[in-house]
Amino acid sequence: MNKISKLAIANRGEVAVRIIHACRDMGITSVLLHSDADEKTMAYRMADETVRIGSSPVNESYLSIENNIAAAKSVGADAVHPGFGFLSENADFAQACADHRLIFVGPSPASIRLFGDKISAKILVEQLKISTVPGYQGADQELNLLIRKCDEIGYPVIIKASGGGGGRGLKVARNKSEAAGAIESAQREGQNAFGSSNVFIERYLDKAKHIEIQIFGDAKGQIFHLSERDCSVQRRHQKVIEEGPASMISQPMRKKLAEAAVKIASAAKYKGAGTVEFLVQGDEYFFIEMNTRLQVEHPVTELILGIDLVKAQILTAQDLPLSWQQDELNARGHSIECRLYAEDSYLGGIPSVGVLGNCHWQAGPGRRFEVGFDMGNEVTSFYDSMIAKIVVWDENRTRCIQKMKNALKETVIFGLKTNIPYLLAILDHEEFVDGNMTTQFIGKHFSEALPRPELPINEAEVRSLIANAKNSSHVSSAFSSMGSSAVSPWKNQNWRGN
Amino acid sequence: MNQSEIQFDGGKKNFYWQVIGETIWLHFAGETYTLPLSVSSRGKSKNKASEAAGSGRVSSPMPGKILKVACQIGDKIKKSDVVIVMEAMKMEYALKADIDGVLRKLHVSSGDQVQMGQNLAEIE
């Protein structure tokens, strides 16, 4: 008799849908723990059961340990899957699950704590004689000392909230005049988002690729390495496009990274899915952090290896074995993932909030759509604006890029602006096509808004076709108005997120 | 999903469309466009002049919280100076001046919750 017959999902959007799929495929009852804003979303309608965990603000719902635990217990769930973000890397939550006899689908509280503190993670990795980025990680947090350390390390530097992760709580200072502001900003974000203003400083490597290794610790204690992903295409430290394998990195380097990742996970006796992130610059590689959760870009790995990571997580959480053999896990072909955000590509990527209209996801060979929202669902400012992911697989990188461009062009999303034009521009860029992009890629080439294209078809004809169609009886999608303001408050802003 | 056929480049092509409130959304040849439903409201959004010139007004682009007010009333401000730092959708945004001038009015302080499009400060 398996230990999990009912699994509560402490998350939302496309990852909640993803976990529901795994539950269904395994005959497990799924329970969605959701906030008010997420009623009537796709995950809500797909889940076998739903429990409200609070009002829309994250602190009152998705970040509330008590509400999630109480909700899971109230329906007799055996286990909780935390998804990514939210409480997935909160050791207190993992511990609270254990205390309440709920199986936490993820690593132990000790592993989460060890790698969640980015400084303790660095110290462990250094003890294993694996390179980390040179810098300062001392306990003395006095502002003038921190500024002096920035000077000593040499600009540019990156200041990181030690409780941070996932690209948040990071500020770059390019010269001494930026140091104080960057430190204070990182401290603020660290305090607000992670409950600690403690920061550490690293030299900022500005010619590096972000290469991460997917690892997995099974119930028997074997650590698998599951190929790598290149996530260098980032905007303000948030990943936009991910791909795998890292075909631009040499085979010997990839082997070294995999070995280092396995060494780190083994030292921690790690259980479950994890990702070890490195910066690779020339012949050198440096550990930056380990993420103790399923990652957004996990489908890339699933497609190049033909595996299901979420099912593997659920099996491992029940101490059941996996069917994997390390020597059979060889990446085949190439996969690219694009994150779709509700934002206006022609206004520099400012968020587009509102109600989703009609969507059309064009299925086809080697195309996977990770969608969390339907027509009528609202994208709000309570949560991030990622609405879906498109992931494609093809036999090599060139074909993969072409397939992704087609998939993006064939995708129709009405009601909200999206970053699809932005993604297409990136996929067309010479540096991306050559595969040599570093983490500086977007900052260097895409800091200005894209030029808005003119409508290539006759506008008057469009209007008359629509007017005629509206007058005839078979028009679909009567859709009640969402009301848009005539002049966007964004237009009068020299808007830049920092 | 509505589809219609239109003449293009010597042949006929499909486009997807949907009317939502006062906006026509359409998708043609891999690109999505919007048009105002009624032609008379077109003037404002196509007015390039109103996009190029600044207004001196600093408004919140979306709901969020004011983290820091970087200037005081009476300060000389240059275009692109950071006036206010706010937090929205889990990230910090630096709101900048769109003209040179002097900060005349400040309507918020650190910690305030603001709506989308709220008037935060005025530079003249």
XYZ file of C-alpha atoms in Angstrom:
622
model
C 0.000 0.000 0.000
C 1.541 3.306 -1.063
C 2.019 6.005 1.510
C 0.439 8.795 -0.524
C -3.139 8.431 -1.694
C -4.029 12.107 -1.338
C -1.591 14.946 -2.142
C -2.169 18.600 -1.296
C -0.598 21.150 -3.652
C 0.606 24.294 -1.921
C 1.017 26.322 -5.088
C -0.757 27.827 -8.074
C -0.734 28.394 -11.814
C 1.042 26.121 -14.242
C 3.056 24.223 -11.648
C -0.128 23.300 -9.782
C -1.500 21.934 -13.055
C 1.778 20.057 -13.575
C 1.550 18.382 -10.192
C -2.116 17.506 -10.747
C -1.103 15.737 -13.975
C 1.430 13.638 -12.070
C -1.146 12.815 -9.396
C -3.670 11.703 -11.974
C -1.100 9.607 -13.808
C -0.278 7.897 -10.509
C -3.844 7.445 -9.280
C -3.344 9.927 -6.439
C -6.155 12.263 -5.343
C -5.124 15.873 -5.797
C -6.120 18.726 -3.500
C -5.458 22.321 -4.524
C -4.706 24.756 -1.688
C -5.618 28.114 -3.184
C -6.206 31.772 -2.435
C -9.299 33.779 -3.354
C -7.712 35.121 -6.550
C -7.066 31.623 -7.841
C -10.600 30.332 -7.712
C -11.764 29.229 -11.165
C -8.242 28.898 -12.533
C -7.280 25.812 -14.494
C -5.690 24.064 -11.503
C -8.772 24.763 -9.402
C -11.042 23.083 -11.938
C -8.714 20.145 -12.554
C -8.022 19.250 -8.922
C -10.103 16.521 -7.319
C -10.625 18.697 -4.259
C -9.945 22.315 -3.407
C -9.427 24.101 -0.090
C -9.243 27.851 0.389
C -6.152 28.869 2.326
C -6.735 32.597 2.562
C -7.174 35.877 0.765
C -5.171 36.878 -2.264
C -2.096 38.549 -0.719
C 0.630 35.924 -0.497
C 1.317 36.493 3.188
C -2.278 35.550 3.946
C -2.337 32.457 1.756
C 0.574 30.894 -0.117
C 3.170 31.985 2.435
C 1.129 31.018 5.483
C 2.526 27.814 6.966
C -0.410 27.441 9.376
C -3.062 27.897 6.698
C -1.470 25.397 4.343
C -0.978 22.766 7.048
C -4.489 23.216 8.447
C -6.000 22.989 4.964
C -4.043 19.845 4.082
C -5.003 18.177 7.355
C -8.638 19.194 7.027
C -9.100 16.966 3.987
C -6.931 14.133 5.224
C -4.054 14.666 2.816
C -1.052 12.365 3.280
C 1.447 14.690 1.671
C 2.137 18.214 0.497
C 3.913 19.245 -2.694
C 5.201 22.804 -2.365
C 5.949 23.413 -6.070
C 8.572 26.156 -6.513
C 8.795 29.589 -4.926
C 6.454 30.266 -1.967
C 7.208 27.762 0.832
C 9.150 25.257 -1.265
C 12.488 26.268 0.265
C 11.167 27.154 3.692
C 12.714 24.708 6.153
C 10.160 25.640 8.822
C 7.383 24.577 6.481
C 9.081 21.260 5.705
C 9.514 20.726 9.456
C 5.911 21.704 10.187
C 4.737 19.120 7.635
C 6.797 16.460 9.369
C 5.486 17.545 12.766
C 1.924 17.202 11.497
C 2.564 13.814 9.882
C 2.341 15.200 6.365
C 4.917 13.874 3.900
C 6.767 16.852 2.402
C 7.544 16.169 -1.266
C 11.050 17.520 -1.248
C 14.314 17.223 0.667
C 14.731 17.205 4.426
C 14.415 20.383 6.524
C 18.155 20.083 7.207
C 19.027 20.106 3.488
C 16.712 23.044 2.883
C 18.297 24.963 5.736
C 21.827 24.149 4.646
C 21.384 25.291 1.065
C 18.803 27.973 1.818
C 21.438 29.953 3.636
C 23.605 30.866 0.674
C 26.597 31.494 2.925
C 26.489 28.101 4.671
C 26.103 26.511 1.241
C 29.254 28.273 0.005
C 31.186 27.168 3.073
C 30.193 23.509 2.547
C 31.156 23.635 -1.128
C 34.515 25.259 -0.346
C 35.210 22.468 2.144
C 34.661 20.010 -0.716
C 37.385 21.862 -2.655
C 34.969 23.058 -5.306
C 35.464 26.645 -6.483
C 32.996 29.301 -5.442
C 32.907 32.921 -6.562
C 35.484 34.948 -4.617
C 34.035 37.518 -2.244
C 33.067 38.454 1.286
C 30.624 36.494 3.428
C 31.450 37.625 6.938
C 29.086 38.270 9.791
C 30.074 41.931 10.111
C 27.369 43.788 8.198
C 28.345 47.352 8.987
C 27.695 49.445 5.910
C 31.112 51.083 5.597
C 32.818 47.732 6.018
C 30.660 46.252 3.279
C 31.523 49.148 0.989
C 35.230 48.643 1.724
C 34.864 44.953 0.911
C 33.294 45.894 -2.426
C 36.320 48.080 -3.132
C 38.701 45.243 -2.172
C 36.963 42.623 -4.277
C 37.024 44.969 -7.248
C 34.123 46.218 -9.344
C 31.774 45.138 -10.634
C 30.449 43.319 -7.588
C 27.158 41.608 -6.858
C 25.523 41.925 -3.461
C 23.273 39.045 -2.472
C 20.738 38.570 0.302
C 21.970 35.457 2.110
C 18.405 34.178 2.520
C 17.651 34.841 -1.115
C 17.657 32.696 -4.198
C 15.922 32.292 -7.510
C 17.467 35.493 -8.792
C 15.969 37.687 -6.103
C 17.678 39.883 -3.551
C 20.585 40.538 -5.937
C 22.019 43.953 -6.746
C 24.995 44.737 -8.922
C 27.279 47.666 -8.173
C 29.437 48.643 -11.113
C 31.525 51.211 -9.253
C 32.054 52.697 -5.827
C 29.308 55.287 -6.199
C 26.730 52.515 -6.672
C 27.912 50.386 -3.747
C 25.939 51.919 -0.883
C 22.686 52.025 -2.831
C 23.060 48.452 -4.032
C 23.848 47.184 -0.522
C 20.864 48.932 1.026
C 18.571 47.754 -1.743
C 19.689 44.135 -1.362
C 19.276 44.363 2.402
C 15.772 45.760 1.982
C 14.688 43.111 -0.451
C 16.269 40.444 1.728
C 14.364 41.680 4.765
C 11.024 42.015 2.963
C 11.154 38.873 0.893
C 13.227 36.505 3.039
C 13.073 37.891 6.555
C 16.767 38.695 6.809
C 18.809 41.702 5.760
C 22.063 39.714 5.926
C 24.058 40.059 2.709
C 27.236 38.678 1.173
C 29.296 40.058 -1.684
C 30.846 38.375 -4.712
C 32.898 39.474 -7.641
C 30.495 39.920 -10.518
C 31.502 37.672 -13.385
C 30.355 39.451 -16.484
C 31.477 37.017 -19.182
C 29.955 33.922 -17.667
C 27.329 31.439 -18.661
C 24.829 30.274 -16.051
C 24.973 26.471 -16.247
C 23.041 24.332 -13.815
C 23.064 20.607 -13.168
C 19.859 18.781 -12.343
C 20.467 16.177 -9.676
C 18.118 13.755 -7.963
C 18.588 11.773 -4.761
C 16.454 8.650 -4.747
C 15.009 6.804 -1.773
C 18.000 4.438 -1.669
C 20.523 7.264 -1.377
C 21.797 7.194 -4.952
C 22.448 10.623 -6.445
C 21.659 10.816 -10.156
C 22.956 13.577 -12.389
C 20.428 14.495 -15.070
C 22.296 16.616 -17.601
C 22.606 20.345 -17.523
C 20.685 23.471 -18.500
C 22.018 26.766 -19.836
C 20.010 29.579 -18.276
C 22.152 32.534 -19.338
C 19.263 34.414 -20.939
C 18.164 36.397 -17.891
C 16.637 39.799 -17.396
C 17.564 41.377 -14.076
C 18.578 37.948 -12.794
C 15.215 36.390 -13.722
C 15.438 33.572 -16.243
C 13.591 34.122 -19.499
C 14.800 31.315 -21.771
C 16.383 28.057 -20.642
C 17.795 25.208 -22.695
C 19.549 21.901 -22.431
C 21.946 20.285 -22.827
C 24.564 23.055 -22.590
C 25.918 22.297 -26.040
C 28.313 25.276 -26.072
C 30.196 24.005 -23.038
C 32.956 21.458 -23.639
C 32.315 17.836 -22.785
C 35.136 17.740 -20.157
C 33.647 20.841 -18.472
C 30.193 19.311 -18.410
C 31.634 16.191 -16.806
C 33.394 18.271 -14.144
C 30.197 20.163 -13.353
C 28.197 16.945 -13.049
C 30.812 15.427 -10.747
C 30.916 18.544 -8.599
C 27.121 18.606 -8.364
C 26.942 14.948 -7.329
C 29.703 15.501 -4.762
C 27.766 18.384 -3.195
C 24.458 16.515 -3.116
C 26.109 13.393 -1.732
C 27.836 15.335 1.021
C 24.437 16.618 2.087
C 22.820 13.170 1.738
C 20.324 14.944 -0.455
C 16.939 13.426 -1.198
C 14.676 14.482 -4.058
C 15.047 16.932 -6.916
C 17.718 19.617 -6.676
C 19.673 21.891 -8.972
C 23.276 22.954 -8.526
C 24.000 26.281 -10.227
C 27.389 27.327 -11.579
C 28.865 30.233 -13.453
C 31.179 29.087 -16.221
C 33.674 31.587 -17.556
C 36.299 30.314 -20.002
C 37.986 27.311 -18.418
C 36.801 28.129 -14.948
C 33.629 27.238 -13.120
C 32.266 28.576 -9.852
C 29.473 27.271 -7.636
C 26.847 29.915 -6.911
C 23.974 28.140 -5.184
C 21.938 24.974 -4.885
C 18.165 25.057 -5.209
C 16.388 22.471 -3.095
C 13.191 22.294 -5.084
C 11.705 21.445 -8.455
C 12.626 24.282 -10.820
C 10.489 26.166 -13.305
C 12.667 24.884 -16.170
C 12.435 21.208 -15.218
C 10.572 20.296 -18.469
C 13.777 20.928 -20.449
C 15.431 18.079 -18.567
C 12.361 15.879 -18.873
C 12.319 16.253 -22.643
C 16.009 15.554 -23.285
C 16.047 12.514 -20.993
C 12.509 11.170 -21.399
C 11.753 11.223 -17.648
C 9.075 12.610 -15.332
C 10.640 14.533 -12.454
C 7.417 15.221 -10.565
C 6.487 11.534 -10.523
C 10.031 10.787 -9.389
C 9.568 13.264 -6.545
C 6.317 11.642 -5.454
C 7.786 8.115 -5.643
C 10.846 9.155 -3.657
C 8.684 10.847 -1.036
C 7.070 7.445 -0.475
C 10.477 5.702 -0.273
C 9.699 3.883 -3.503
C 12.435 3.126 -6.049
C 12.834 4.764 -9.430
C 13.268 2.894 -12.695
C 16.311 4.991 -13.699
C 19.785 3.667 -14.499
C 22.494 6.344 -14.545
C 24.251 4.857 -17.564
C 21.002 4.999 -19.548
C 20.338 8.654 -18.735
C 22.042 10.267 -21.700
C 20.633 13.472 -23.106
C 19.241 13.165 -26.594
C 18.506 16.083 -28.886
C 17.943 19.588 -27.555
C 15.192 21.374 -25.672
C 14.375 25.046 -25.184
C 11.884 26.612 -22.802
C 10.442 30.115 -23.062
C 8.675 31.709 -20.118
C 5.603 33.651 -21.183
C 5.003 36.763 -19.117
C 2.056 39.136 -19.219
C 3.943 42.278 -20.151
C 4.143 44.745 -23.023
C 7.194 43.973 -25.166
C 6.871 47.309 -26.935
C 6.930 49.342 -23.732
C 10.069 47.808 -22.286
C 8.324 44.901 -20.599
C 5.987 46.687 -18.211
C 3.519 44.266 -16.642
C 0.099 43.792 -18.234
C -2.500 42.985 -15.597
C -6.090 42.111 -16.286
C -8.332 39.346 -17.513
C -7.189 36.773 -20.022
C -9.179 36.581 -23.257
C -9.185 33.791 -25.793
C -6.028 31.703 -26.041
C -4.931 29.270 -28.682
C -2.051 26.872 -28.045
C -1.106 25.169 -31.306
C -0.217 21.559 -30.585
C 2.286 19.753 -32.793
C 5.253 17.394 -32.638
C 7.769 18.140 -29.870
C 5.799 21.030 -28.388
C 4.749 21.153 -24.755
C 2.606 23.876 -23.231
C 2.631 24.375 -19.462
C -0.414 26.562 -18.951
C -2.121 27.581 -15.734
C -4.821 29.941 -16.867
C -7.911 29.984 -19.051
C -9.948 32.681 -20.654
C -11.617 34.721 -17.928
C -8.861 34.172 -15.344
C -7.266 37.298 -13.990
C -3.548 38.076 -13.894
C -3.187 40.252 -10.818
C -0.389 42.089 -9.130
C -0.539 39.735 -6.137
C 1.688 37.223 -7.871
C 4.301 37.188 -10.586
C 3.146 37.613 -14.155
C 4.316 34.319 -15.663
C 1.258 32.883 -17.371
C 2.669 29.858 -19.168
C 5.761 28.114 -20.489
C 6.355 26.747 -23.936
C 8.911 23.949 -24.145
C 10.051 22.309 -27.385
C 12.297 19.407 -28.292
C 14.107 18.709 -31.507
C 17.114 16.756 -32.674
C 19.570 19.644 -32.512
C 19.732 23.222 -31.297
C 19.196 24.855 -34.671
C 15.999 22.934 -35.319
C 14.903 23.550 -31.779
C 15.233 27.305 -32.204
C 13.217 27.188 -35.409
C 10.524 25.099 -33.778
C 10.298 27.454 -30.805
C 9.933 30.461 -33.106
C 7.070 28.722 -34.887
C 5.419 27.716 -31.629
C 5.610 31.308 -30.363
C 4.188 32.759 -33.579
C 1.348 30.251 -33.609
C 0.413 31.007 -29.992
C -2.511 33.395 -29.648
C -3.142 35.187 -26.348
C -5.778 37.910 -26.211
C -6.674 40.255 -23.373
C -3.140 40.684 -22.079
C 0.044 41.790 -23.723
C 2.807 39.178 -23.661
C 6.554 38.989 -24.042
C 6.239 36.844 -27.168
C 7.670 39.549 -29.483
C 10.560 39.964 -27.048
C 11.217 36.215 -27.009
C 11.163 36.105 -30.813
C 13.672 38.951 -30.999
C 15.980 37.091 -28.616
C 15.725 33.856 -30.605
C 16.659 35.794 -33.745
C 19.689 37.475 -32.243
C 23.031 36.391 -33.635
C 24.606 35.919 -30.218
C 21.791 33.609 -29.141
C 21.896 31.662 -32.393
C 25.663 31.180 -31.993
C 25.037 29.964 -28.465
C 27.689 32.207 -26.965
C 25.356 34.335 -24.858
C 26.450 35.095 -21.310
C 24.351 36.422 -18.429
C 25.025 39.905 -19.868
C 23.169 39.078 -23.076
C 19.801 40.712 -22.381
C 21.314 43.718 -20.612
C 23.625 44.330 -23.561
C 21.230 43.866 -26.429
C 17.674 44.261 -25.132
C 17.667 47.188 -22.763
C 15.563 49.361 -25.074
C 11.925 48.738 -25.885
C 11.294 46.953 -29.176
C 9.835 49.070 -31.972
C 6.086 48.504 -32.257
C 5.156 47.081 -35.668
C 2.516 48.615 -37.914
C -0.522 46.532 -38.764
C 0.296 44.965 -42.160
C -3.303 44.370 -43.166
C -5.909 46.940 -44.066
C -7.479 48.292 -40.861
C -10.747 49.380 -42.437
C -11.186 45.937 -43.926
C -10.490 44.318 -40.562
C -13.135 46.482 -38.923
C -15.735 45.712 -41.574
C -15.057 41.951 -41.390
C -15.455 42.052 -37.627
C -18.608 44.186 -37.777
C -20.152 41.730 -40.250
C -19.169 38.732 -38.156
C -20.605 40.263 -35.004
C -23.877 40.727 -36.782
C -24.111 37.091 -37.767
C -25.317 34.447 -35.378
C -22.404 32.014 -35.204
C -19.762 34.215 -33.575
C -18.173 32.583 -30.532
C -16.867 34.012 -27.270
C -19.272 36.644 -26.065
C -16.964 38.208 -23.579
C -17.951 40.828 -21.059
C -15.845 43.932 -20.963
C -12.821 44.248 -18.769
C -12.573 47.983 -19.261
C -9.205 49.450 -20.105
C -8.256 53.000 -19.215
C -7.796 55.256 -22.226
C -4.341 56.467 -21.282
C -2.052 54.006 -19.611
C -0.275 55.338 -16.521
C 2.808 53.682 -17.961
C 2.991 56.051 -20.920
C 4.185 59.000 -18.877
C 6.899 57.051 -17.160
C 10.487 56.555 -18.133
C 9.788 53.148 -16.737
C 12.605 50.849 -15.828
C 12.449 48.154 -13.237
C 15.746 48.399 -11.436
C -11.774 31.824 -31.123
C -12.958 33.984 -34.025
C -11.211 33.740 -37.345
C -11.695 35.727 -40.499
C -10.048 35.774 -43.902
C -8.500 38.880 -45.363
C -6.718 39.879 -48.545
C -2.986 40.092 -48.105
C -0.117 40.175 -50.554
C -2.152 38.907 -53.483
C -3.834 36.079 -51.573
C -6.136 35.373 -48.652
C -4.860 34.843 -45.095
C -6.523 34.062 -41.774
C -6.422 36.223 -38.713
C -7.740 35.474 -35.238
C -9.656 38.178 -33.397
C -11.653 38.938 -30.294
C -13.411 42.078 -29.099
C -12.833 42.714 -25.391
C -14.490 45.812 -23.985
C -13.374 48.748 -26.118
C -10.479 46.938 -27.784
C -10.144 44.727 -30.837
C -7.442 42.105 -30.359
C -6.111 40.461 -33.459
C -3.420 37.955 -34.328
C -1.984 37.911 -37.834
C 1.119 36.212 -39.208
C 2.599 35.499 -35.806
C 2.056 38.931 -34.269
C -0.686 40.241 -31.958
C -2.132 43.729 -32.417
C -4.749 45.846 -30.668
C -7.037 48.477 -32.130
C -9.543 50.692 -30.375
C -13.062 49.483 -31.101
C -14.410 52.894 -31.987
C -12.344 54.920 -34.413
C -12.944 58.250 -32.641
C -10.955 57.261 -29.541
C -7.983 56.514 -31.786
C -6.526 60.019 -31.730
C -5.069 59.891 -28.229
C -3.212 56.592 -28.405
C -1.657 57.339 -31.789
C -0.553 60.801 -30.797
C 3.199 60.500 -30.921
C 3.638 63.906 -29.376
C 1.979 62.884 -26.149
C 4.290 59.899 -25.879
C 7.458 61.851 -26.513
C 6.893 64.815 -24.180
C 6.861 64.180 -20.454
C 4.223 65.479 -18.107
C 6.257 65.802 -14.942
C 3.823 63.513 -13.222
C 5.078 60.394 -11.447
C 2.343 57.785 -11.260
C 2.309 54.231 -10.013
C 2.283 51.838 -12.951
C 0.514 49.216 -10.914
C -0.755 48.582 -7.387
C 2.001 48.227 -4.828
C 3.794 49.779 -1.909
C 6.013 52.834 -1.683
C 9.422 51.844 -0.336
C 11.360 55.066 -0.520
C 10.862 58.657 -1.568
C 14.192 59.730 -3.016
C 13.602 63.483 -3.217
C 12.055 66.304 -1.230
C 9.745 69.108 -2.273
C 11.855 71.867 -3.739
C 14.622 69.565 -5.022
C 15.920 70.190 -8.531
C 15.168 67.113 -10.602
C 16.689 66.049 -13.894
C 14.966 63.792 -16.406
C 15.591 60.118 -15.491
C 16.371 60.876 -11.854
C 14.836 58.331 -9.525
C 11.973 60.013 -7.652
C 10.269 57.117 -5.893
C 11.105 53.448 -5.314
C 8.132 51.135 -5.025
C 7.514 47.437 -4.740
C 5.023 45.565 -6.922
C 4.700 41.943 -7.979
C 7.623 40.910 -5.820
C 10.092 43.291 -7.392
C 11.411 46.763 -6.747
C 10.795 49.462 -9.344
C 12.562 52.804 -9.564
C 10.105 55.439 -10.861
C 11.927 58.172 -12.719
C 11.246 61.765 -13.700
C 10.284 62.251 -17.333
C 11.253 65.944 -17.433
C 13.761 68.317 -15.841
C 12.241 70.521 -13.168
C 11.597 71.037 -9.501
C 9.660 68.613 -7.304
C 6.536 70.617 -6.472
C 4.143 68.045 -5.018
C 4.588 64.793 -3.158
C 1.461 62.783 -2.401
C 2.908 59.674 -0.752
C 5.464 58.567 1.773
C 7.325 55.391 2.516
C 5.013 52.529 3.479
C 1.933 53.806 1.623
C -0.066 51.326 -0.435
C -0.976 52.735 -3.829
C -3.369 51.894 -6.654
C -2.525 51.620 -10.311
C -2.241 55.030 -11.974
C -2.167 56.906 -8.701
C -0.622 60.361 -8.791
C 2.484 60.082 -6.599
C 4.458 63.240 -7.295
C 4.550 66.233 -9.617
C 7.517 67.979 -11.143
C 7.257 71.351 -12.835
